[in-house]
Coordinates of C-alpha atoms in Angstrom, one line a residue:
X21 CA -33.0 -20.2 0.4
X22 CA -30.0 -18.6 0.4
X23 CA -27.2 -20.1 -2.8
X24 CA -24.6 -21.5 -2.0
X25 CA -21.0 -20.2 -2.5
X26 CA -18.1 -21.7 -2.2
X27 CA -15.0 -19.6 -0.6
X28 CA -13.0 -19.0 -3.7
X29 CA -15.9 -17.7 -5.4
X30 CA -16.4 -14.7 -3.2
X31 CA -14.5 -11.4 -4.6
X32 CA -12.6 -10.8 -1.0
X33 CA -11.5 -14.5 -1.5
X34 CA -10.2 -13.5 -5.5
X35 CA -9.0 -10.2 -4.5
X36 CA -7.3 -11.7 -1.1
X37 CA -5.3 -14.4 -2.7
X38 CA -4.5 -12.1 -5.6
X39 CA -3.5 -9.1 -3.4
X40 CA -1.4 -11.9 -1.4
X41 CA 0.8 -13.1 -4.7
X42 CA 1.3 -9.5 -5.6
X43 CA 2.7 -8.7 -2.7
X44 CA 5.3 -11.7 -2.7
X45 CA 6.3 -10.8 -6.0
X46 CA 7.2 -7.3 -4.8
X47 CA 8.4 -8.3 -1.6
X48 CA 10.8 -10.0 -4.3
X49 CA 11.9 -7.2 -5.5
X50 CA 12.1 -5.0 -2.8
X51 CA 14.3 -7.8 -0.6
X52 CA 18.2 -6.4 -2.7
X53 CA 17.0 -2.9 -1.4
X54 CA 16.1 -4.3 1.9
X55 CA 13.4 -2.6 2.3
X56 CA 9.5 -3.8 3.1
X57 CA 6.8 -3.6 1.1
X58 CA 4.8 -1.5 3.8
X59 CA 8.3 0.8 3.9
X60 CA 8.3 1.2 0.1
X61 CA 4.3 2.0 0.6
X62 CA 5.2 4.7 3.4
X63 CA 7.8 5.8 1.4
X64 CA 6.2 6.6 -1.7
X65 CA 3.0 8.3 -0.1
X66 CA 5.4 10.9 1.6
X67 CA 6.8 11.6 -1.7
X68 CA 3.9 12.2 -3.7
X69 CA 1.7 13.7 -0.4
X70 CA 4.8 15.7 1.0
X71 CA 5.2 15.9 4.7
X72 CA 2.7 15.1 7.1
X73 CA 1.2 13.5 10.4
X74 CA 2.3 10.2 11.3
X75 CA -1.8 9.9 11.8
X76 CA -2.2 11.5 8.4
X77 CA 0.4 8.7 7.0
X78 CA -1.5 5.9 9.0
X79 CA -4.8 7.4 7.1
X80 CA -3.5 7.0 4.0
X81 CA -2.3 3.8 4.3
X82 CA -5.2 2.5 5.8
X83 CA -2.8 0.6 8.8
X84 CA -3.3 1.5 12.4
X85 CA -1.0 4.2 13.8
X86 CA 1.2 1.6 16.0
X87 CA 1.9 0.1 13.0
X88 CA 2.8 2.9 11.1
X89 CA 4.8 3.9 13.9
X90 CA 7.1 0.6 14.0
X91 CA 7.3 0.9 10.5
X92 CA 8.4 4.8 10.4
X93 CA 10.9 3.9 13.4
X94 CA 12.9 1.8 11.1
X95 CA 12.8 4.2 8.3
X96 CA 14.0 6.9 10.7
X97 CA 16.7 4.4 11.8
X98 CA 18.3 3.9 8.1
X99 CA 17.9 7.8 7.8
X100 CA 14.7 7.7 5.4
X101 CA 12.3 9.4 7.2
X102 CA 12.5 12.7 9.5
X103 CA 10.1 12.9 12.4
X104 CA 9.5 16.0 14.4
X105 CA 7.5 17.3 16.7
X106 CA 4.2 19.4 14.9
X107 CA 4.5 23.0 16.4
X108 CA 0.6 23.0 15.8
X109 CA 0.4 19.7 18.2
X110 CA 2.9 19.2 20.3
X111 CA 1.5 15.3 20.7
X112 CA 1.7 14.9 16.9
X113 CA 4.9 14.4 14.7
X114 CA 5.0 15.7 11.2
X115 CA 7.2 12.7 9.1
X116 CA 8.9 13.4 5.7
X117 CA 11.2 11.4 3.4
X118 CA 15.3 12.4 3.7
X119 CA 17.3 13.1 0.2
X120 CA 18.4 9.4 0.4
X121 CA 14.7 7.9 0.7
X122 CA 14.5 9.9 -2.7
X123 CA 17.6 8.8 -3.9
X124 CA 16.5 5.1 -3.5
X125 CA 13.2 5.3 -4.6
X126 CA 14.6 6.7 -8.0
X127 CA 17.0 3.4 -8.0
X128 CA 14.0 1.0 -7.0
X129 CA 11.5 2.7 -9.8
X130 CA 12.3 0.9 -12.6
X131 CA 13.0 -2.8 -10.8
X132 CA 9.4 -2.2 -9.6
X133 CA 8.1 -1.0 -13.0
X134 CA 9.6 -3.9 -14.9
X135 CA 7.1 -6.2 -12.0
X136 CA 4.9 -4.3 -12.8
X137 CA 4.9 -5.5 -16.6
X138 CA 5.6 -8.7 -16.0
X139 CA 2.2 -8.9 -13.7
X140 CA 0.4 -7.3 -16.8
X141 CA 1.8 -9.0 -19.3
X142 CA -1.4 -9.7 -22.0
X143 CA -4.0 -7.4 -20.4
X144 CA -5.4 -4.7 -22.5
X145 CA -4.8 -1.1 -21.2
X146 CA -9.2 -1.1 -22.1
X147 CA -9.5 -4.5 -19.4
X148 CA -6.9 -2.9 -16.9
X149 CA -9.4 0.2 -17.2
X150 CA -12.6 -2.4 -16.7
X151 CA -10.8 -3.7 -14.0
X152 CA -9.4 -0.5 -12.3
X153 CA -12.8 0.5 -12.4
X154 CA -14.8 -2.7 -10.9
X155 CA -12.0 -3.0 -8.1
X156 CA -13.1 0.6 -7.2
X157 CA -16.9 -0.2 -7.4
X158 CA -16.0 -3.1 -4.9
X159 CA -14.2 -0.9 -2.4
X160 CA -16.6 1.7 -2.3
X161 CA -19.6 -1.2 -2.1
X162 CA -17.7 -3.3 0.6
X163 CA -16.7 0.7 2.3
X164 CA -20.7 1.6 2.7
X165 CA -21.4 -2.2 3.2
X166 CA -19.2 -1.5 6.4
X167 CA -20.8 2.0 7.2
X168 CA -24.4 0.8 6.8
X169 CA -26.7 -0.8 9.6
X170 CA -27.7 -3.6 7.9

């Protein structure tokens, strides 16, 4: 017989809820910048990554490519992002952040690094290693979980 579980004892339920109150509290953050948390995600890959494929992007950020697209749109819009067309593909566009998607990054650093803290505060850099490392375990379990034919 199989045991029984309630819902909030399942790790997608823990790590839902907890990805869910993370992401209000930088949502709070992000909101005097006006900018999402998806943007701010976008954003930062194409800084650290340099430019790439909006399909590339989408990859990375494990969203589908019509949403990255909306997304990029708007960041395009407020002159964040460049998008032009891949001379390797001419269906493709290559998308890269502008000097002022740099410039506000470097201003929303340290509001997002004091969060950051705060959502720390008395955990041991040794657990946030253990845990770093057991929220990796998960995703690669629950990735081949997905994969597999079971």
């Amino acid at each position: 017989m199989v045991e029984k579980h309630r819902h909030r004892e399942f790790i997608g339920y823990q790590v839902y809820s907890t990805q869910r109150s993370l992401a209000r509290s930088l949502e709070q953050c992000l909101a005097p910048f006006g900018i999402t948390t998806g943007q701010y995600n976008a954003l930062n890959q194409l800084e650290e990554h340099g430019a790439m494929t909006q399909k590339s992007l989408a990859e990375l950020l494990k969203k589908e490519q019509a949403t990255v697209a909306r997304s990029l749109e708007r960041l395009v819009q407020r002159g964040l992002v460049t998008r032009t067309p891949d001379p390797k593909d001419r269906r493709a566009n290559i998308v890269e952040v502008t000097a002022e998607a740099s410039r506000l990054l470097s201003e929303i650093e340290p509001v997002v690094a004091r969060r950051q803290q705060q959502v720390a505060e008395g955990i041991s850099e040794e657990d946030l290693d253990v845990f770093f490392d057991v929220l990796a375990q998960v995703e690669a379990n629950a990735t081949r979980a997905a994969n597999s034919d079971d």
